[in-house]
Amino acid sequence: MKIYRLLSVILGAALSVFAASAQNQQPQTPEQREKQLLEFIDKEVQRLSSQLDLEYWQEFYVDSTLTHDYKAMTEEMERLSSAKVENTDLYIAVQDKWAEQIDASYKSFFTEEQWNKYWKTGAKKAQQARDKRKNKKK
């Protein structure tokens, strides 16, 4: 359930920024977006650390993974927005691609016990939703 909240927050924030700029409203400055993203990442690292009892080095990897992948996802979404893409399915596809990348990274450094707990606390349902969207396109 928390993964759904995480994904909806990311997509909601990205779409609201793009919608605001499309309506000629005052969008957030790059510094404000960066600050908001880093605050979100810090909270997510803390949440996963307490939920999965992560080691310090694992917290570092979670932070590094999220920082890299969210920035890359944001850049990709901004490119779509700059190209005036209005199809929300494309934005969701970008989000899904990066969510899968994050899960693959987590799986590489979580212990089996941590991964199973992470998987059971929402990641499995998020993956099933991504798979359903992917199969729907075929």
mmCIF file of C-alpha atoms in Angstrom:
data_model
loop_
_atom_site.group_PDB
_atom_site.id
_atom_site.type_symbol
_atom_site.label_atom_id
_atom_site.label_comp_id
_atom_site.label_asym_id
_atom_site.label_seq_id
_atom_site.Cartn_x
_atom_site.Cartn_y
_atom_site.Cartn_z
ATOM 1 C CA MET A 1 0.000 0.000 0.000
ATOM 2 C CA LYS A 2 2.870 2.362 0.773
ATOM 3 C CA ILE A 3 4.369 1.670 -2.642
ATOM 4 C CA TYR A 4 1.099 2.803 -4.224
ATOM 5 C CA ARG A 5 1.253 5.956 -2.131
ATOM 6 C CA LEU A 6 4.884 6.492 -3.155
ATOM 7 C CA LEU A 7 4.126 6.018 -6.829
ATOM 8 C CA SER A 8 1.015 8.173 -6.710
ATOM 9 C CA VAL A 9 2.917 10.961 -4.923
ATOM 10 C CA ILE A 10 5.660 10.894 -7.541
ATOM 11 C CA LEU A 11 3.276 10.786 -10.477
ATOM 12 C CA GLY A 12 0.949 13.341 -8.890
ATOM 13 C CA ALA A 13 3.789 15.750 -8.200
ATOM 14 C CA ALA A 14 5.216 15.373 -11.677
ATOM 15 C CA LEU A 15 1.846 15.751 -13.387
ATOM 16 C CA SER A 16 0.889 18.761 -11.262
ATOM 17 C CA VAL A 17 4.147 20.505 -12.180
ATOM 18 C CA PHE A 18 3.523 19.781 -15.852
ATOM 19 C CA ALA A 19 -0.149 20.787 -15.648
ATOM 20 C CA ALA A 20 0.743 24.056 -13.917
ATOM 21 C CA SER A 21 3.252 24.974 -16.599
ATOM 22 C CA ALA A 22 0.787 23.982 -19.309
ATOM 23 C CA GLN A 23 -1.772 26.387 -17.828
ATOM 24 C CA ASN A 24 0.798 29.216 -17.686
ATOM 25 C CA GLN A 25 0.757 29.190 -13.904
ATOM 26 C CA GLN A 26 3.877 29.831 -11.868
ATOM 27 C CA PRO A 27 5.637 26.429 -11.731
ATOM 28 C CA GLN A 28 8.068 25.510 -9.023
ATOM 29 C CA THR A 29 11.619 26.639 -9.528
ATOM 30 C CA PRO A 30 14.194 23.923 -10.205
ATOM 31 C CA GLU A 31 15.603 24.544 -6.717
ATOM 32 C CA GLN A 32 12.184 24.035 -5.131
ATOM 33 C CA ARG A 33 11.628 20.818 -7.075
ATOM 34 C CA GLU A 34 15.103 19.582 -6.122
ATOM 35 C CA LYS A 35 14.507 20.363 -2.450
ATOM 36 C CA GLN A 36 11.118 18.640 -2.488
ATOM 37 C CA LEU A 37 12.600 15.572 -4.166
ATOM 38 C CA LEU A 38 15.475 15.318 -1.685
ATOM 39 C CA GLU A 39 13.074 15.644 1.258
ATOM 40 C CA PHE A 40 10.932 12.890 -0.205
ATOM 41 C CA ILE A 41 13.976 10.643 -0.697
ATOM 42 C CA ASP A 42 15.116 11.233 2.902
ATOM 43 C CA LYS A 43 11.685 10.226 4.207
ATOM 44 C CA GLU A 44 11.622 7.134 2.017
ATOM 45 C CA VAL A 45 15.097 6.075 3.179
ATOM 46 C CA GLN A 46 14.004 6.486 6.807
ATOM 47 C CA ARG A 47 10.772 4.549 6.166
ATOM 48 C CA LEU A 48 12.549 1.640 4.497
ATOM 49 C CA SER A 49 15.297 1.633 7.098
ATOM 50 C CA SER A 50 12.893 1.310 9.992
ATOM 51 C CA GLN A 51 10.592 -1.094 8.157
ATOM 52 C CA LEU A 52 13.339 -3.429 6.912
ATOM 53 C CA ASP A 53 16.000 -2.842 9.570
ATOM 54 C CA LEU A 54 18.554 -1.779 6.965
ATOM 55 C CA GLU A 55 22.269 -1.631 7.623
ATOM 56 C CA TYR A 56 23.971 1.743 7.222
ATOM 57 C CA TRP A 57 25.493 0.740 3.887
ATOM 58 C CA GLN A 58 22.071 -0.360 2.632
ATOM 59 C CA GLU A 59 20.614 3.032 3.569
ATOM 60 C CA PHE A 60 23.377 4.603 1.478
ATOM 61 C CA TYR A 61 22.457 2.391 -1.492
ATOM 62 C CA VAL A 62 18.736 3.138 -1.117
ATOM 63 C CA ASP A 63 19.509 6.849 -1.023
ATOM 64 C CA SER A 64 21.838 6.609 -4.030
ATOM 65 C CA THR A 65 19.344 4.519 -5.996
ATOM 66 C CA LEU A 66 16.438 6.854 -5.330
ATOM 67 C CA THR A 67 18.474 9.991 -5.964
ATOM 68 C CA HIS A 68 19.731 8.740 -9.307
ATOM 69 C CA ASP A 69 16.556 7.081 -10.522
ATOM 70 C CA TYR A 70 14.119 9.810 -9.465
ATOM 71 C CA LYS A 71 16.262 12.499 -11.059
ATOM 72 C CA ALA A 72 16.490 10.452 -14.252
ATOM 73 C CA MET A 73 12.740 9.819 -14.213
ATOM 74 C CA THR A 74 12.050 13.516 -13.646
ATOM 75 C CA GLU A 75 14.326 14.477 -16.534
ATOM 76 C CA GLU A 76 12.586 11.990 -18.802
ATOM 77 C CA MET A 77 9.174 13.332 -17.803
ATOM 78 C CA GLU A 78 10.349 16.899 -18.363
ATOM 79 C CA ARG A 79 11.485 15.944 -21.865
ATOM 80 C CA LEU A 80 7.987 14.601 -22.551
ATOM 81 C CA SER A 81 6.470 17.777 -21.174
ATOM 82 C CA SER A 82 8.801 19.987 -23.225
ATOM 83 C CA ALA A 83 7.746 18.055 -26.306
ATOM 84 C CA LYS A 84 4.125 18.884 -25.382
ATOM 85 C CA VAL A 85 3.201 15.216 -24.939
ATOM 86 C CA GLU A 86 -0.303 15.041 -23.488
ATOM 87 C CA ASN A 87 -0.769 11.273 -23.384
ATOM 88 C CA THR A 88 -0.702 10.344 -19.676
ATOM 89 C CA ASP A 89 0.005 6.706 -20.597
ATOM 90 C CA LEU A 90 3.482 7.760 -21.704
ATOM 91 C CA TYR A 91 4.143 9.439 -18.359
ATOM 92 C CA ILE A 92 2.912 6.335 -16.532
ATOM 93 C CA ALA A 93 5.164 4.147 -18.726
ATOM 94 C CA VAL A 94 8.166 6.264 -17.702
ATOM 95 C CA GLN A 95 7.153 5.969 -14.050
ATOM 96 C CA ASP A 96 6.763 2.192 -14.387
ATOM 97 C CA LYS A 97 10.139 1.821 -16.086
ATOM 98 C CA TRP A 98 11.926 3.618 -13.255
ATOM 99 C CA ALA A 99 9.930 1.821 -10.538
ATOM 100 C CA GLU A 100 11.108 -1.476 -12.015
ATOM 101 C CA GLN A 101 14.683 -0.187 -12.065
ATOM 102 C CA ILE A 102 14.418 0.784 -8.392
ATOM 103 C CA ASP A 103 13.051 -2.645 -7.476
ATOM 104 C CA ALA A 104 15.858 -4.354 -9.409
ATOM 105 C CA SER A 105 18.419 -2.252 -7.534
ATOM 106 C CA TYR A 106 16.829 -3.004 -4.171
ATOM 107 C CA LYS A 107 16.793 -6.717 -4.899
ATOM 108 C CA SER A 108 20.531 -6.634 -5.566
ATOM 109 C CA PHE A 109 21.432 -5.412 -2.060
ATOM 110 C CA PHE A 110 18.527 -6.353 0.212
ATOM 111 C CA THR A 111 18.858 -9.637 2.037
ATOM 112 C CA GLU A 112 16.339 -12.301 1.106
ATOM 113 C CA GLU A 113 14.414 -11.580 4.310
ATOM 114 C CA GLN A 114 14.384 -7.827 3.634
ATOM 115 C CA TRP A 115 13.337 -8.335 0.026
ATOM 116 C CA ASN A 116 10.477 -10.642 1.032
ATOM 117 C CA LYS A 117 9.249 -8.112 3.583
ATOM 118 C CA TYR A 118 9.544 -5.266 1.061
ATOM 119 C CA TRP A 119 7.752 -7.394 -1.520
ATOM 120 C CA LYS A 120 4.918 -8.242 0.888
ATOM 121 C CA THR A 121 4.413 -4.632 1.998
ATOM 122 C CA GLY A 122 3.264 -3.381 -1.369
ATOM 123 C CA ALA A 123 5.989 -3.899 -3.942
ATOM 124 C CA LYS A 124 4.350 -7.088 -5.216
ATOM 125 C CA LYS A 125 1.030 -5.319 -5.798
ATOM 126 C CA ALA A 126 2.793 -2.427 -7.491
ATOM 127 C CA GLN A 127 4.605 -4.893 -9.780
ATOM 128 C CA GLN A 128 1.330 -6.647 -10.570
ATOM 129 C CA ALA A 129 -0.246 -3.288 -11.460
ATOM 130 C CA ARG A 130 2.708 -2.484 -13.743
ATOM 131 C CA ASP A 131 2.429 -5.917 -15.372
ATOM 132 C CA LYS A 132 -1.304 -5.415 -15.881
ATOM 133 C CA ARG A 133 -0.703 -2.046 -17.567
ATOM 134 C CA LYS A 134 2.038 -3.565 -19.724
ATOM 135 C CA ASN A 135 -0.187 -6.492 -20.796
ATOM 136 C CA LYS A 136 -3.060 -4.120 -21.503
ATOM 137 C CA LYS A 137 -0.924 -2.312 -24.098
ATOM 138 C CA LYS A 138 -0.186 -5.533 -26.010
#
